[in-house]
């Protein structure tokens, strides 16, 4: 018995003969008769036979064409008819699943539709239809997933006409959970109310967005809110730079000083620290704000603390916020007080929205490669295929 069926990836076939010309033509038939599809009767008779012609992968630079002798069966027990079903080949399709998957992977890897027309013998419209269908199948297999335990939520720009979109990310597996149009509670309400497994969410990581905090409190009541460390540090630096501008506008425009002011003090070289202290000596008020900013950043950068250690650090943070309340940074103190609990949660966990920001860069690259998207569903399909795929094996 020939083992060509195993080489082709279709083990249930018995190869009769092979013709090699410009292309490879493989003539094959089923090895054995199946049971009845309706009543599972083991003995069925062949009523008729027809031929199916399929495209099936490539061997070197030659395309393999399958010519399958497909029987039509009749069951003597239930009296019903059915056609033979080949594993790896869908009914009424003119290409095997292996060939369609090869086209998808090749086109997804950057090969143009015009080149696929020359190498695989299919039109550009067929390539686009297969690619789109493959993306839909991948996304449909992820549609019933429950919510992840650690959820990251953030916004990103879609188009001027449609506005912003909200990205939900599984921060434990570093996969996009979903992308939805809109960033307000009203635009996301219908989706979040129907979201399965909301009780599974234990942590929600976000930037200092009041809208997303209200969403997390309403739709994920059992989850703890964690502020994103990068956004908190950036907010502190922004408020400090604005206060510096009020004290000394000329110094704020000095790019060298600006670079030194933005950095953490422990990252400065000795000569850089000396230059900065020499400048701050002329502005005592600004020097006090700088020292407060550095102490605050040291506290905000703490992570993976035990509960007792975090309780010991909390009075120091509250005292520092109280000092800022009586300084030009009073607005910063008000924001930190409002977000005190999510900020303290940063000490207990190390999760951040870094993966979410990374996915936003990938989404921007997808938009550039496509010269922009008008249809949000097509955009979501592309994002979920490339950023949310978790390796589920395709089922025929």
mmCIF file of C-alpha atoms in Angstrom:
data_model
loop_
_atom_site.group_PDB
_atom_site.id
_atom_site.type_symbol
_atom_site.label_atom_id
_atom_site.label_comp_id
_atom_site.label_asym_id
_atom_site.label_seq_id
_atom_site.Cartn_x
_atom_site.Cartn_y
_atom_site.Cartn_z
ATOM 1 C CA UNK A 1 0.000 0.000 0.000
ATOM 2 C CA UNK A 2 1.310 3.469 -0.905
ATOM 3 C CA UNK A 3 2.256 5.909 1.818
ATOM 4 C CA UNK A 4 1.700 8.917 -0.434
ATOM 5 C CA UNK A 5 -1.482 9.736 1.449
ATOM 6 C CA UNK A 6 0.521 10.279 4.632
ATOM 7 C CA UNK A 7 3.023 12.456 2.753
ATOM 8 C CA UNK A 8 0.191 14.601 1.371
ATOM 9 C CA UNK A 9 -1.246 15.067 4.845
ATOM 10 C CA UNK A 10 -4.428 13.181 3.949
ATOM 11 C CA UNK A 11 -3.910 9.718 5.485
ATOM 12 C CA UNK A 12 -7.370 8.393 4.593
ATOM 13 C CA UNK A 13 -6.577 8.439 0.854
ATOM 14 C CA UNK A 14 -5.297 5.638 -1.292
ATOM 15 C CA UNK A 15 -3.244 7.087 -4.157
ATOM 16 C CA UNK A 16 -3.844 5.357 -7.500
ATOM 17 C CA UNK A 17 -1.292 7.153 -9.674
ATOM 18 C CA UNK A 18 0.532 10.485 -10.061
ATOM 19 C CA UNK A 19 1.097 12.552 -13.210
ATOM 20 C CA UNK A 20 3.965 15.048 -13.280
ATOM 21 C CA UNK A 21 3.890 17.713 -15.970
ATOM 22 C CA UNK A 22 3.784 21.476 -15.371
ATOM 23 C CA UNK A 23 1.842 20.622 -12.219
ATOM 24 C CA UNK A 24 1.505 17.495 -10.107
ATOM 25 C CA UNK A 25 -1.798 15.651 -10.489
ATOM 26 C CA UNK A 26 -2.593 13.075 -7.820
ATOM 27 C CA UNK A 27 -5.445 10.623 -8.425
ATOM 28 C CA UNK A 28 -6.756 9.033 -5.265
ATOM 29 C CA UNK A 29 -9.782 7.386 -3.666
ATOM 30 C CA UNK A 30 -10.910 6.610 -0.092
ATOM 31 C CA UNK A 31 -9.299 3.656 1.605
ATOM 32 C CA UNK A 32 -12.512 2.313 3.157
ATOM 33 C CA UNK A 33 -16.197 2.976 3.362
ATOM 34 C CA UNK A 34 -17.436 5.008 6.341
ATOM 35 C CA UNK A 35 -20.364 4.310 8.617
ATOM 36 C CA UNK A 36 -23.676 5.978 7.884
ATOM 37 C CA UNK A 37 -23.630 9.611 8.939
ATOM 38 C CA UNK A 38 -27.239 9.447 10.141
ATOM 39 C CA UNK A 39 -27.667 6.072 11.906
ATOM 40 C CA UNK A 40 -24.039 4.862 12.174
ATOM 41 C CA UNK A 41 -24.846 1.645 10.306
ATOM 42 C CA UNK A 42 -21.473 0.009 9.464
ATOM 43 C CA UNK A 43 -22.430 -1.366 6.055
ATOM 44 C CA UNK A 44 -23.372 1.064 3.304
ATOM 45 C CA UNK A 45 -23.366 0.549 -0.444
ATOM 46 C CA UNK A 46 -21.965 2.782 -3.160
ATOM 47 C CA UNK A 47 -24.800 4.336 -5.157
ATOM 48 C CA UNK A 48 -22.635 6.401 -7.550
ATOM 49 C CA UNK A 49 -19.191 7.931 -7.921
ATOM 50 C CA UNK A 50 -18.177 11.433 -8.927
ATOM 51 C CA UNK A 51 -14.834 13.236 -9.128
ATOM 52 C CA UNK A 52 -13.665 16.189 -7.068
ATOM 53 C CA UNK A 53 -10.747 18.349 -8.212
ATOM 54 C CA UNK A 54 -8.914 20.248 -5.476
ATOM 55 C CA UNK A 55 -5.824 22.397 -5.136
ATOM 56 C CA UNK A 56 -3.592 21.045 -2.395
ATOM 57 C CA UNK A 57 -0.320 22.737 -1.296
ATOM 58 C CA UNK A 58 2.832 22.890 -3.392
ATOM 59 C CA UNK A 59 5.822 20.641 -3.852
ATOM 60 C CA UNK A 60 8.795 22.809 -4.682
ATOM 61 C CA UNK A 61 7.556 25.190 -7.369
ATOM 62 C CA UNK A 62 4.814 22.857 -8.602
ATOM 63 C CA UNK A 63 1.195 22.978 -7.494
ATOM 64 C CA UNK A 64 -0.388 19.702 -6.410
ATOM 65 C CA UNK A 65 -3.878 19.054 -7.764
ATOM 66 C CA UNK A 66 -5.965 16.299 -6.186
ATOM 67 C CA UNK A 67 -8.422 14.314 -8.300
ATOM 68 C CA UNK A 68 -10.530 12.456 -5.778
ATOM 69 C CA UNK A 69 -12.932 9.673 -6.650
ATOM 70 C CA UNK A 70 -15.756 10.540 -4.258
ATOM 71 C CA UNK A 71 -18.468 7.908 -3.736
ATOM 72 C CA UNK A 72 -22.097 8.599 -2.968
ATOM 73 C CA UNK A 73 -23.430 6.109 -0.412
ATOM 74 C CA UNK A 74 -26.835 4.641 0.400
ATOM 75 C CA UNK A 75 -27.669 3.256 3.823
ATOM 76 C CA UNK A 76 -29.917 0.151 3.697
ATOM 77 C CA UNK A 77 -31.059 0.656 7.315
ATOM 78 C CA UNK A 78 -32.310 4.265 7.258
ATOM 79 C CA UNK A 79 -32.556 4.587 3.486
ATOM 80 C CA UNK A 80 -30.746 7.932 3.376
ATOM 81 C CA UNK A 81 -27.988 9.070 1.012
ATOM 82 C CA UNK A 82 -24.773 10.913 1.801
ATOM 83 C CA UNK A 83 -21.503 11.780 0.088
ATOM 84 C CA UNK A 84 -18.055 10.776 1.255
ATOM 85 C CA UNK A 85 -16.399 13.345 3.486
ATOM 86 C CA UNK A 86 -12.659 13.671 3.243
ATOM 87 C CA UNK A 87 -10.697 14.751 6.309
ATOM 88 C CA UNK A 88 -9.090 18.125 5.653
ATOM 89 C CA UNK A 89 -11.472 18.971 2.798
ATOM 90 C CA UNK A 90 -14.718 20.857 3.278
ATOM 91 C CA UNK A 91 -17.838 20.004 1.264
ATOM 92 C CA UNK A 92 -18.215 21.886 -2.044
ATOM 93 C CA UNK A 93 -14.799 23.566 -1.635
ATOM 94 C CA UNK A 94 -12.315 23.528 -4.512
ATOM 95 C CA UNK A 95 -9.216 23.671 -2.320
ATOM 96 C CA UNK A 96 -8.105 21.712 0.720
ATOM 97 C CA UNK A 97 -7.805 23.353 4.107
ATOM 98 C CA UNK A 98 -4.036 22.902 3.961
ATOM 99 C CA UNK A 99 -3.887 24.919 0.747
ATOM 100 C CA UNK A 100 -6.151 27.667 2.098
ATOM 101 C CA UNK A 101 -4.063 27.867 5.276
ATOM 102 C CA UNK A 102 -0.869 28.053 3.208
ATOM 103 C CA UNK A 103 -2.306 30.980 1.233
ATOM 104 C CA UNK A 104 -3.306 32.725 4.455
ATOM 105 C CA UNK A 105 0.118 32.321 6.076
ATOM 106 C CA UNK A 106 1.931 33.385 2.904
ATOM 107 C CA UNK A 107 -0.210 36.483 2.399
ATOM 108 C CA UNK A 108 -0.025 37.307 6.114
ATOM 109 C CA UNK A 109 3.761 37.116 5.861
ATOM 110 C CA UNK A 110 3.831 39.941 3.317
ATOM 111 C CA UNK A 111 3.506 38.208 -0.061
ATOM 112 C CA UNK A 112 1.287 40.300 -2.332
ATOM 113 C CA UNK A 113 -1.912 39.092 -3.947
ATOM 114 C CA UNK A 114 -0.386 39.546 -7.407
ATOM 115 C CA UNK A 115 2.489 37.207 -6.588
ATOM 116 C CA UNK A 116 0.139 34.632 -5.060
ATOM 117 C CA UNK A 117 -1.791 34.703 -8.329
ATOM 118 C CA UNK A 118 1.366 33.620 -10.163
ATOM 119 C CA UNK A 119 2.631 31.067 -7.661
ATOM 120 C CA UNK A 120 -0.628 29.489 -6.435
ATOM 121 C CA UNK A 121 -2.925 30.015 -9.414
ATOM 122 C CA UNK A 122 -5.684 31.884 -7.571
ATOM 123 C CA UNK A 123 -7.097 35.354 -8.163
ATOM 124 C CA UNK A 124 -6.567 38.383 -5.927
ATOM 125 C CA UNK A 125 -10.264 38.337 -4.991
ATOM 126 C CA UNK A 126 -9.997 34.701 -3.887
ATOM 127 C CA UNK A 127 -6.947 35.499 -1.772
ATOM 128 C CA UNK A 128 -8.771 38.366 -0.098
ATOM 129 C CA UNK A 129 -11.869 36.230 0.510
ATOM 130 C CA UNK A 130 -9.859 33.352 1.990
ATOM 131 C CA UNK A 131 -7.793 35.688 4.148
ATOM 132 C CA UNK A 132 -10.885 37.435 5.475
ATOM 133 C CA UNK A 133 -12.649 34.129 6.115
ATOM 134 C CA UNK A 134 -9.646 32.730 7.948
ATOM 135 C CA UNK A 135 -9.552 35.809 10.190
ATOM 136 C CA UNK A 136 -13.265 35.421 10.921
ATOM 137 C CA UNK A 137 -12.782 31.793 11.904
ATOM 138 C CA UNK A 138 -9.953 32.671 14.240
ATOM 139 C CA UNK A 139 -11.921 35.442 15.922
ATOM 140 C CA UNK A 140 -15.080 33.308 16.193
ATOM 141 C CA UNK A 141 -13.110 30.686 18.153
ATOM 142 C CA UNK A 142 -12.202 33.388 20.670
ATOM 143 C CA UNK A 143 -15.674 34.938 20.895
ATOM 144 C CA UNK A 144 -16.907 32.923 23.908
ATOM 145 C CA UNK A 145 -13.823 33.302 26.079
ATOM 146 C CA UNK A 146 -14.454 34.453 29.666
ATOM 147 C CA UNK A 147 -12.894 37.647 30.920
ATOM 148 C CA UNK A 148 -9.256 37.380 32.042
ATOM 149 C CA UNK A 149 -8.306 37.680 35.692
ATOM 150 C CA UNK A 150 -5.986 40.637 35.062
ATOM 151 C CA UNK A 151 -7.513 43.101 32.622
ATOM 152 C CA UNK A 152 -5.816 46.135 31.110
ATOM 153 C CA UNK A 153 -7.993 48.876 29.652
ATOM 154 C CA UNK A 154 -6.902 51.886 27.620
ATOM 155 C CA UNK A 155 -7.959 53.994 24.660
ATOM 156 C CA UNK A 156 -6.373 54.615 21.268
ATOM 157 C CA UNK A 157 -7.217 56.753 18.277
ATOM 158 C CA UNK A 158 -9.068 55.105 15.373
ATOM 159 C CA UNK A 159 -10.170 57.735 12.833
ATOM 160 C CA UNK A 160 -11.227 61.363 12.876
ATOM 161 C CA UNK A 161 -14.746 60.403 11.873
ATOM 162 C CA UNK A 162 -15.236 57.489 14.280
ATOM 163 C CA UNK A 163 -13.104 58.851 17.130
ATOM 164 C CA UNK A 164 -11.403 56.643 19.728
ATOM 165 C CA UNK A 165 -11.560 52.926 20.474
ATOM 166 C CA UNK A 166 -11.118 51.013 23.737
ATOM 167 C CA UNK A 167 -8.628 48.160 24.023
ATOM 168 C CA UNK A 168 -9.097 45.346 26.542
ATOM 169 C CA UNK A 169 -5.952 43.271 27.142
ATOM 170 C CA UNK A 170 -5.283 40.066 29.045
ATOM 171 C CA UNK A 171 -2.197 41.166 30.985
ATOM 172 C CA UNK A 172 -1.348 37.665 32.209
ATOM 173 C CA UNK A 173 -1.099 36.151 28.732
ATOM 174 C CA UNK A 174 -0.179 39.374 26.914
ATOM 175 C CA UNK A 175 -3.020 39.021 24.394
ATOM 176 C CA UNK A 176 -5.663 41.465 23.209
ATOM 177 C CA UNK A 177 -8.987 40.367 24.675
ATOM 178 C CA UNK A 178 -11.146 42.679 22.566
ATOM 179 C CA UNK A 179 -11.295 46.045 20.814
ATOM 180 C CA UNK A 180 -14.470 48.151 20.879
ATOM 181 C CA UNK A 181 -15.373 51.435 19.283
ATOM 182 C CA UNK A 182 -15.841 54.340 21.691
ATOM 183 C CA UNK A 183 -14.363 55.278 25.033
ATOM 184 C CA UNK A 184 -17.390 56.533 26.954
ATOM 185 C CA UNK A 185 -19.561 54.543 29.305
ATOM 186 C CA UNK A 186 -22.596 55.038 27.059
ATOM 187 C CA UNK A 187 -20.842 53.619 23.973
ATOM 188 C CA UNK A 188 -19.500 50.578 25.856
ATOM 189 C CA UNK A 189 -22.554 49.859 28.020
ATOM 190 C CA UNK A 190 -24.284 47.286 25.780
ATOM 191 C CA UNK A 191 -21.055 45.363 25.219
ATOM 192 C CA UNK A 192 -19.973 45.322 28.874
ATOM 193 C CA UNK A 193 -23.412 44.236 30.109
ATOM 194 C CA UNK A 194 -23.271 41.131 27.858
ATOM 195 C CA UNK A 195 -19.633 40.333 28.593
ATOM 196 C CA UNK A 196 -19.312 36.747 29.933
ATOM 197 C CA UNK A 197 -17.262 35.945 33.004
ATOM 198 C CA UNK A 198 -17.056 39.447 34.478
ATOM 199 C CA UNK A 199 -16.797 37.924 37.943
ATOM 200 C CA UNK A 200 -13.461 36.345 36.955
ATOM 201 C CA UNK A 201 -11.720 39.728 36.809
ATOM 202 C CA UNK A 202 -9.568 40.322 39.888
ATOM 203 C CA UNK A 203 -7.463 43.307 38.752
ATOM 204 C CA UNK A 204 -8.172 46.138 36.315
ATOM 205 C CA UNK A 205 -5.106 48.183 35.318
ATOM 206 C CA UNK A 206 -5.699 51.624 33.794
ATOM 207 C CA UNK A 207 -4.326 55.103 33.505
ATOM 208 C CA UNK A 208 -5.810 57.922 35.606
ATOM 209 C CA UNK A 209 -9.052 58.030 33.610
ATOM 210 C CA UNK A 210 -12.177 58.840 35.579
ATOM 211 C CA UNK A 211 -14.372 57.283 32.871
ATOM 212 C CA UNK A 212 -12.608 53.931 32.958
ATOM 213 C CA UNK A 213 -12.603 53.945 36.748
ATOM 214 C CA UNK A 214 -16.390 54.361 36.772
ATOM 215 C CA UNK A 215 -16.677 51.564 34.204
ATOM 216 C CA UNK A 216 -14.531 49.250 36.332
ATOM 217 C CA UNK A 217 -16.561 49.987 39.454
ATOM 218 C CA UNK A 218 -19.897 49.359 37.725
ATOM 219 C CA UNK A 219 -19.152 46.370 35.481
ATOM 220 C CA UNK A 220 -16.315 44.688 37.433
ATOM 221 C CA UNK A 221 -17.368 45.226 41.051
ATOM 222 C CA UNK A 222 -15.231 42.367 42.367
ATOM 223 C CA UNK A 223 -11.999 43.667 40.797
ATOM 224 C CA UNK A 224 -9.384 45.879 42.413
ATOM 225 C CA UNK A 225 -8.334 48.931 40.385
ATOM 226 C CA UNK A 226 -4.608 49.393 39.846
ATOM 227 C CA UNK A 227 -3.165 52.638 38.488
ATOM 228 C CA UNK A 228 -0.608 52.341 35.727
ATOM 229 C CA UNK A 229 2.789 53.313 37.125
ATOM 230 C CA UNK A 230 4.022 54.976 33.937
ATOM 231 C CA UNK A 231 1.055 57.349 33.771
ATOM 232 C CA UNK A 232 1.310 58.260 37.453
ATOM 233 C CA UNK A 233 5.025 59.098 37.149
ATOM 234 C CA UNK A 234 4.347 61.075 33.990
ATOM 235 C CA UNK A 235 1.593 63.051 35.735
ATOM 236 C CA UNK A 236 3.985 63.963 38.571
ATOM 237 C CA UNK A 237 6.625 65.148 36.114
ATOM 238 C CA UNK A 238 4.124 67.173 34.097
ATOM 239 C CA UNK A 239 2.888 69.056 37.164
ATOM 240 C CA UNK A 240 6.461 69.700 38.300
ATOM 241 C CA UNK A 241 7.511 71.024 34.875
ATOM 242 C CA UNK A 242 4.488 73.348 34.814
ATOM 243 C CA UNK A 243 5.413 74.682 38.274
ATOM 244 C CA UNK A 244 8.998 75.184 37.080
ATOM 245 C CA UNK A 245 7.710 77.179 34.130
ATOM 246 C CA UNK A 246 5.915 79.548 36.513
ATOM 247 C CA UNK A 247 9.058 80.018 38.624
ATOM 248 C CA UNK A 248 11.655 80.422 35.857
ATOM 249 C CA UNK A 249 10.320 80.363 32.238
ATOM 250 C CA UNK A 250 13.799 80.867 30.712
ATOM 251 C CA UNK A 251 15.234 77.844 32.508
ATOM 252 C CA UNK A 252 12.258 75.731 31.416
ATOM 253 C CA UNK A 253 13.206 76.386 27.778
ATOM 254 C CA UNK A 254 16.799 75.198 28.328
ATOM 255 C CA UNK A 255 16.960 71.704 26.836
ATOM 256 C CA UNK A 256 19.941 70.673 28.929
ATOM 257 C CA UNK A 257 18.251 71.634 32.194
ATOM 258 C CA UNK A 258 15.000 70.091 30.992
ATOM 259 C CA UNK A 259 16.750 66.753 30.475
ATOM 260 C CA UNK A 260 18.260 66.859 33.975
ATOM 261 C CA UNK A 261 14.972 67.832 35.636
ATOM 262 C CA UNK A 262 13.086 64.971 33.993
ATOM 263 C CA UNK A 263 15.463 62.236 35.067
ATOM 264 C CA UNK A 264 15.432 60.425 38.363
ATOM 265 C CA UNK A 265 18.138 61.696 40.685
ATOM 266 C CA UNK A 266 19.737 58.257 41.041
ATOM 267 C CA UNK A 267 20.291 58.136 37.266
ATOM 268 C CA UNK A 268 22.363 61.340 37.154
ATOM 269 C CA UNK A 269 26.116 61.285 36.883
ATOM 270 C CA UNK A 270 28.109 63.189 39.575
ATOM 271 C CA UNK A 271 28.904 66.112 37.257
ATOM 272 C CA UNK A 272 25.257 66.287 36.130
ATOM 273 C CA UNK A 273 24.047 66.287 39.725
ATOM 274 C CA UNK A 274 26.514 69.058 40.594
ATOM 275 C CA UNK A 275 25.312 71.214 37.689
ATOM 276 C CA UNK A 276 21.675 70.700 38.675
ATOM 277 C CA UNK A 277 22.299 71.558 42.334
ATOM 278 C CA UNK A 278 24.186 74.670 41.278
ATOM 279 C CA UNK A 279 21.138 75.822 39.304
ATOM 280 C CA UNK A 280 18.635 74.948 42.058
ATOM 281 C CA UNK A 281 20.650 76.910 44.628
ATOM 282 C CA UNK A 282 19.371 80.129 43.026
ATOM 283 C CA UNK A 283 15.722 79.029 43.404
ATOM 284 C CA UNK A 284 15.087 77.586 46.907
ATOM 285 C CA UNK A 285 11.356 77.085 46.300
ATOM 286 C CA UNK A 286 12.022 75.141 43.105
ATOM 287 C CA UNK A 287 14.676 73.069 44.905
ATOM 288 C CA UNK A 288 12.108 72.072 47.548
ATOM 289 C CA UNK A 289 9.648 71.025 44.847
ATOM 290 C CA UNK A 290 12.395 69.026 43.123
ATOM 291 C CA UNK A 291 13.230 67.154 46.336
ATOM 292 C CA UNK A 292 9.528 66.442 46.940
ATOM 293 C CA UNK A 293 9.192 65.125 43.385
ATOM 294 C CA UNK A 294 12.155 62.798 43.801
ATOM 295 C CA UNK A 295 10.853 61.431 47.112
ATOM 296 C CA UNK A 296 7.421 60.934 45.581
ATOM 297 C CA UNK A 297 8.842 59.081 42.572
ATOM 298 C CA UNK A 298 10.852 56.804 44.849
ATOM 299 C CA UNK A 299 7.644 55.808 46.618
ATOM 300 C CA UNK A 300 5.650 55.374 43.405
ATOM 301 C CA UNK A 301 8.267 53.078 41.889
ATOM 302 C CA UNK A 302 7.948 50.525 44.703
ATOM 303 C CA UNK A 303 6.298 47.235 43.734
ATOM 304 C CA UNK A 304 5.709 43.691 44.994
ATOM 305 C CA UNK A 305 5.588 44.890 48.607
ATOM 306 C CA UNK A 306 4.140 42.779 51.356
ATOM 307 C CA UNK A 307 1.046 44.030 53.108
ATOM 308 C CA UNK A 308 2.893 45.073 56.278
ATOM 309 C CA UNK A 309 5.597 46.867 54.294
ATOM 310 C CA UNK A 310 2.971 48.747 52.289
ATOM 311 C CA UNK A 311 1.231 49.793 55.518
ATOM 312 C CA UNK A 312 4.509 51.235 56.806
ATOM 313 C CA UNK A 313 5.069 53.196 53.580
ATOM 314 C CA UNK A 314 1.541 54.621 53.472
ATOM 315 C CA UNK A 315 2.005 57.306 56.196
ATOM 316 C CA UNK A 316 5.089 58.586 54.376
ATOM 317 C CA UNK A 317 3.088 58.923 51.160
ATOM 318 C CA UNK A 318 0.211 60.684 52.928
ATOM 319 C CA UNK A 319 2.601 63.113 54.604
ATOM 320 C CA UNK A 320 4.218 63.925 51.268
ATOM 321 C CA UNK A 321 0.831 64.513 49.628
ATOM 322 C CA UNK A 322 -0.106 66.846 52.495
ATOM 323 C CA UNK A 323 3.058 68.853 51.890
ATOM 324 C CA UNK A 324 2.232 69.151 48.198
ATOM 325 C CA UNK A 325 -1.245 70.388 49.117
ATOM 326 C CA UNK A 326 0.322 73.591 50.510
ATOM 327 C CA UNK A 327 2.608 74.143 47.515
ATOM 328 C CA UNK A 328 2.189 75.056 43.820
ATOM 329 C CA UNK A 329 1.569 71.343 43.245
ATOM 330 C CA UNK A 330 -1.789 71.397 45.024
ATOM 331 C CA UNK A 331 -3.620 70.099 41.930
ATOM 332 C CA UNK A 332 -1.283 67.108 41.841
ATOM 333 C CA UNK A 333 -1.993 66.475 45.532
ATOM 334 C CA UNK A 334 -5.733 66.530 44.821
ATOM 335 C CA UNK A 335 -5.367 63.977 42.002
ATOM 336 C CA UNK A 336 -3.160 61.687 44.083
ATOM 337 C CA UNK A 337 -5.670 61.807 46.937
ATOM 338 C CA UNK A 338 -8.506 60.901 44.578
ATOM 339 C CA UNK A 339 -6.530 57.947 43.195
ATOM 340 C CA UNK A 340 -4.870 56.956 46.472
ATOM 341 C CA UNK A 341 -6.242 53.392 46.625
ATOM 342 C CA UNK A 342 -5.303 52.455 43.018
ATOM 343 C CA UNK A 343 -1.864 54.015 43.561
ATOM 344 C CA UNK A 344 -1.298 52.000 46.727
ATOM 345 C CA UNK A 345 -2.314 48.876 44.786
ATOM 346 C CA UNK A 346 0.731 49.524 42.566
ATOM 347 C CA UNK A 347 2.884 48.563 45.558
ATOM 348 C CA UNK A 348 1.180 45.189 45.915
ATOM 349 C CA UNK A 349 1.293 44.068 42.256
ATOM 350 C CA UNK A 350 3.752 44.513 39.398
ATOM 351 C CA UNK A 351 1.239 44.543 36.531
ATOM 352 C CA UNK A 352 1.183 47.593 34.288
ATOM 353 C CA UNK A 353 -0.396 48.671 31.019
ATOM 354 C CA UNK A 354 2.900 48.329 29.159
ATOM 355 C CA UNK A 355 1.613 45.432 26.989
ATOM 356 C CA UNK A 356 -1.442 47.519 26.096
ATOM 357 C CA UNK A 357 0.714 50.400 24.905
ATOM 358 C CA UNK A 358 2.807 47.936 22.900
ATOM 359 C CA UNK A 359 -0.311 46.587 21.188
ATOM 360 C CA UNK A 360 -1.314 50.145 20.337
ATOM 361 C CA UNK A 361 1.966 50.524 18.450
ATOM 362 C CA UNK A 362 1.192 47.341 16.505
ATOM 363 C CA UNK A 363 -2.309 48.590 15.721
ATOM 364 C CA UNK A 364 -0.877 51.818 14.395
ATOM 365 C CA UNK A 365 1.479 49.859 12.136
ATOM 366 C CA UNK A 366 -1.440 47.772 10.837
ATOM 367 C CA UNK A 367 -3.348 50.943 10.031
ATOM 368 C CA UNK A 368 -0.369 52.376 8.166
ATOM 369 C CA UNK A 369 0.174 49.196 6.155
ATOM 370 C CA UNK A 370 -3.508 49.187 5.177
ATOM 371 C CA UNK A 371 -3.423 52.936 4.366
ATOM 372 C CA UNK A 372 -6.132 53.415 6.968
ATOM 373 C CA UNK A 373 -9.343 51.591 7.881
ATOM 374 C CA UNK A 374 -12.858 52.871 7.305
ATOM 375 C CA UNK A 375 -14.762 49.840 8.535
ATOM 376 C CA UNK A 376 -14.186 49.264 12.239
ATOM 377 C CA UNK A 377 -15.213 45.598 12.068
ATOM 378 C CA UNK A 378 -12.500 44.905 9.487
ATOM 379 C CA UNK A 379 -10.026 46.738 11.712
ATOM 380 C CA UNK A 380 -11.111 44.744 14.777
ATOM 381 C CA UNK A 381 -10.873 41.508 12.792
ATOM 382 C CA UNK A 382 -7.293 42.274 11.797
ATOM 383 C CA UNK A 383 -6.296 43.282 15.339
ATOM 384 C CA UNK A 384 -7.828 40.209 16.957
ATOM 385 C CA UNK A 385 -6.199 37.906 14.402
ATOM 386 C CA UNK A 386 -2.687 39.273 14.949
ATOM 387 C CA UNK A 387 -2.782 40.355 18.599
ATOM 388 C CA UNK A 388 -5.452 38.161 20.172
ATOM 389 C CA UNK A 389 -4.721 34.768 18.625
ATOM 390 C CA UNK A 390 -3.854 32.207 21.283
ATOM 391 C CA UNK A 391 -2.885 29.208 19.208
ATOM 392 C CA UNK A 392 -6.176 27.313 18.994
ATOM 393 C CA UNK A 393 -5.813 24.618 16.351
ATOM 394 C CA UNK A 394 -8.072 25.129 13.338
ATOM 395 C CA UNK A 395 -10.898 22.626 13.149
ATOM 396 C CA UNK A 396 -12.173 21.381 9.842
#
